[in-house]
Short mmCIF file of C-alpha atoms in Angstrom, two decimals:
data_model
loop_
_atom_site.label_atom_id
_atom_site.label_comp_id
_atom_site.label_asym_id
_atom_site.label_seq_id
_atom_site.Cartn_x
_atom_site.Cartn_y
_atom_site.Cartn_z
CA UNK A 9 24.11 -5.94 -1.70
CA UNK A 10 20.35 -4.80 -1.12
CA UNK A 11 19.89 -1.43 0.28
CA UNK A 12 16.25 -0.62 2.43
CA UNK A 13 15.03 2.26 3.39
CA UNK A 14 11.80 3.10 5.19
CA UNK A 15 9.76 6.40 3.84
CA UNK A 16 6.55 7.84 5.53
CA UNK A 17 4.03 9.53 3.67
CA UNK A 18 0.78 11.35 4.75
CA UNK A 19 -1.79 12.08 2.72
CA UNK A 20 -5.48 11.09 2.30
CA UNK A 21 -5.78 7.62 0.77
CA UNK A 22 -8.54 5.32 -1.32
CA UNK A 23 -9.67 2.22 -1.65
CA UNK A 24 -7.64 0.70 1.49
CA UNK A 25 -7.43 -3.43 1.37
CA UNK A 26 -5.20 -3.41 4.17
CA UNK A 27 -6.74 -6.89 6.30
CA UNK A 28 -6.88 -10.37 5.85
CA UNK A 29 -10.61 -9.97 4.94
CA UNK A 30 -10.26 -7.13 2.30
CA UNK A 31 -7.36 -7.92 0.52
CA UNK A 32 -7.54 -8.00 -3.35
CA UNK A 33 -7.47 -11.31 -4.06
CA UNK A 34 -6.99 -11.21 -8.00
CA UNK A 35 -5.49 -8.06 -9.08
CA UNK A 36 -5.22 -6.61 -12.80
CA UNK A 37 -5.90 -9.52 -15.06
CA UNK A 38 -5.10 -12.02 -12.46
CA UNK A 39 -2.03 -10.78 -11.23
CA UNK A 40 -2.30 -11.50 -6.99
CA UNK A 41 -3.64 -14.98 -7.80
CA UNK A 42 -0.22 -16.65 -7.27
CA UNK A 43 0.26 -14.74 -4.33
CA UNK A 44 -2.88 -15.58 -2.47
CA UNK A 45 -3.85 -11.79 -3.16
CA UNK A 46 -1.90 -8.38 -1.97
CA UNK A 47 -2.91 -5.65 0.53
CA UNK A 48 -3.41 -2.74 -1.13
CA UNK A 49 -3.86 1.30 -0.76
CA UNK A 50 -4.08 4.15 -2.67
CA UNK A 51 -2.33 7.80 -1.47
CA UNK A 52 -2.68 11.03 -2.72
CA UNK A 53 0.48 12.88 -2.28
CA UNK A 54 1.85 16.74 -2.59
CA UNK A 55 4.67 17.06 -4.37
CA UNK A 56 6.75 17.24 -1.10
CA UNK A 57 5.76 13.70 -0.44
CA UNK A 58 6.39 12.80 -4.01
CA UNK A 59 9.54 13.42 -3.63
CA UNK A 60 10.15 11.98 -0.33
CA UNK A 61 9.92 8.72 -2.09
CA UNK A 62 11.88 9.17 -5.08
CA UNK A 63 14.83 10.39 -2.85
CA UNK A 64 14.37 7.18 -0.91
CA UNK A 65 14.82 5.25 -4.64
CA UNK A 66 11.21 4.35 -5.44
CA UNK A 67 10.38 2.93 -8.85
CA UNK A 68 6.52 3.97 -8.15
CA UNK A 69 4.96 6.26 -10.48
CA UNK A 70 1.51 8.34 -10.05
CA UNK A 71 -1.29 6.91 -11.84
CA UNK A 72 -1.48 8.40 -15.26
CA UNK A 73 -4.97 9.35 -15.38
CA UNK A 74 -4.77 11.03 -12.27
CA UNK A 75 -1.89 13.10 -13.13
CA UNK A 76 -3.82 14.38 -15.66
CA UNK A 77 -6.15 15.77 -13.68
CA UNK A 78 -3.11 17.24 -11.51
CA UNK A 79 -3.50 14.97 -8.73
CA UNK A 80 -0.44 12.74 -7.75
CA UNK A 81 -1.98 9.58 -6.56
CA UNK A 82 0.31 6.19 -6.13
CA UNK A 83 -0.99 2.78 -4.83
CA UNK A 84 1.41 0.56 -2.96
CA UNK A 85 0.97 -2.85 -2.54
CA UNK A 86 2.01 -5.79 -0.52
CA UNK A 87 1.88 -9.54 -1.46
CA UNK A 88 0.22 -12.07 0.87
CA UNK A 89 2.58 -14.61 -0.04
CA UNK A 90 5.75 -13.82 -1.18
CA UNK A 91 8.19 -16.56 -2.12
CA UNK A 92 12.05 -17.48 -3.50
CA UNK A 93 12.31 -18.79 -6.99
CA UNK A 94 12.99 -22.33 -5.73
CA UNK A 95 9.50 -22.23 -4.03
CA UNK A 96 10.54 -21.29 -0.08
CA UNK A 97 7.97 -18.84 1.86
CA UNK A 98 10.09 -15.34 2.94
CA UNK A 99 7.43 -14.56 5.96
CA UNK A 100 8.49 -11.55 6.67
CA UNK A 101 7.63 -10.24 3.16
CA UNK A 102 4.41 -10.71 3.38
CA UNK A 103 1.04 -10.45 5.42
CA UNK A 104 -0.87 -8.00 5.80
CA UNK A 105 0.46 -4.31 6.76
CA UNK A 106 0.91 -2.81 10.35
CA UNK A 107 -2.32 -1.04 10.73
CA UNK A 108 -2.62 1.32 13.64
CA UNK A 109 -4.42 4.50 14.49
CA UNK A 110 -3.61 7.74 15.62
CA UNK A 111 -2.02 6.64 19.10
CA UNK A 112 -0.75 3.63 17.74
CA UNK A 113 -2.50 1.15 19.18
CA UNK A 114 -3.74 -1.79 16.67
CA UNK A 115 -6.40 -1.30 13.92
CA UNK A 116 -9.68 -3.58 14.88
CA UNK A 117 -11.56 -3.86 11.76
CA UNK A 118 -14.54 -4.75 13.49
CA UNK A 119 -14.56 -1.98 16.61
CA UNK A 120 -13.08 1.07 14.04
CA UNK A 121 -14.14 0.00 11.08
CA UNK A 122 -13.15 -0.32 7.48
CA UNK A 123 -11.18 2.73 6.37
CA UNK A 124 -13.01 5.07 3.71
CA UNK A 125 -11.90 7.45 1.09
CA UNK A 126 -10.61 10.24 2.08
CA UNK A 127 -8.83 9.32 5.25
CA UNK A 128 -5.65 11.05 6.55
CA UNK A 129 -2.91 8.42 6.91
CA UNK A 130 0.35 7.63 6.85
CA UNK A 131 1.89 5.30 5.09
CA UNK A 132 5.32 3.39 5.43
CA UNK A 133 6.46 1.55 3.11
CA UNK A 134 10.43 -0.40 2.88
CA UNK A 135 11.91 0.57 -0.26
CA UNK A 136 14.83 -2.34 -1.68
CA UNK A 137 17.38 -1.12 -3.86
CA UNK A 138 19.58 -3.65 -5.64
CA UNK A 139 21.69 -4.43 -8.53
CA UNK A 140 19.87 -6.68 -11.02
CA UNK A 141 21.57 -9.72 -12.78
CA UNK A 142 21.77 -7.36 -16.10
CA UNK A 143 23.85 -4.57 -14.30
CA UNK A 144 21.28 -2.18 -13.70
CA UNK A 145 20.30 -0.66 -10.39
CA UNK A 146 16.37 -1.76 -9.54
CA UNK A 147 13.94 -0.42 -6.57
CA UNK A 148 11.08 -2.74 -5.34
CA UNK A 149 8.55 -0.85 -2.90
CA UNK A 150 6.70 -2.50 -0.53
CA UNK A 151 3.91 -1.53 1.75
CA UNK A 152 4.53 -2.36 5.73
CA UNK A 153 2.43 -0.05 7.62
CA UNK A 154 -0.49 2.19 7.39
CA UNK A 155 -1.45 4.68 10.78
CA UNK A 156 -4.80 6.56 10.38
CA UNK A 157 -4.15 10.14 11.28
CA UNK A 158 -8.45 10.93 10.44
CA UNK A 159 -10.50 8.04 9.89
CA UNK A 160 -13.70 8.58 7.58
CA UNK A 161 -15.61 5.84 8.25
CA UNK A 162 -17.11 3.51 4.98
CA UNK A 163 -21.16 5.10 4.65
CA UNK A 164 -23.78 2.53 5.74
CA UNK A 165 -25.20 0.72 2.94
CA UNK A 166 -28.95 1.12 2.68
CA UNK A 167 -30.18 -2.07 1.69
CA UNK A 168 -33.78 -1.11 0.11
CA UNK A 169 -32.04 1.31 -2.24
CA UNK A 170 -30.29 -1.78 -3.34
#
């Protein structure tokens, strides 16, 4: 039997593809093809945050590179399009993440803009714990929401510096 629990972390994030219209639509080497591309979001954590998710059973590990540099930075993901292995749609899997702002009213993309780097947010994501066919105990995490505590808006492109 699955287990989920829901963890919130806050923390400035990067690159957010958290709409319809920004989604990542192929992935590394190909890999949201399939899935009609994922919503995406990276989150730099403190180490209390860190931990927040590996109590909750997370799998997710900070990106190497980063941690390097001492910074503990995950991305989380969610698929557009999830499915079963015989080929049926799970809707409620997939789609793009809750996006909300401060007093949780819904995210317009066009009226608050795209989110840039370096905005406060938190993120919730559903973490599934459950036994695997080989006896071993497996985590699969799985972006659902995103609230913008400080939005910093994407700069203005200038066109003639093009």
């Amino acid at each position: 039997m699955a287990k989920y629990t829901e963890v919130k972390t806050t923390g400035p994030v990067e690159w957010a593809k958290v709409f319809e219209t920004t989604r990542d639509m192929d992935g590394y080497e190909g890999s949201y093809v399939e899935c009609q591309g994922a919503y995406t979001i990276n989150q730099i954590l403190d180490k209390e945050q860190y931990e927040k998710l590996k109590a909750a059973g997370t799998m997710k590990k900070p990106n190497q590179k980063r941690l390097l540099d001492g910074e503990l930075m995950v991305k989380f993901e969610r698929k557009h399009l999830v499915t079963t292995k015989d080929g049926r749609v799970i809707e409620q899997a997939g789609g793009a993440p809750k996006v909300v702002d401060s007093d949780g009213q819904k995210w317009d993309i066009d009226i608050n803009g795209d989110i840039g780097n370096g905005s406060l947010a938190e993120v919730t994501n559903l973490i599934t714990t459950f036994q695997g066919g080989d006896g071993k105990t497996y985590s699969r995490t799985s972006l659902i929401g995103v609230k913008i505590l400080e939005h910093v808006p994407i700069p203005e492109r200038d066109e003639e510096a093009a």
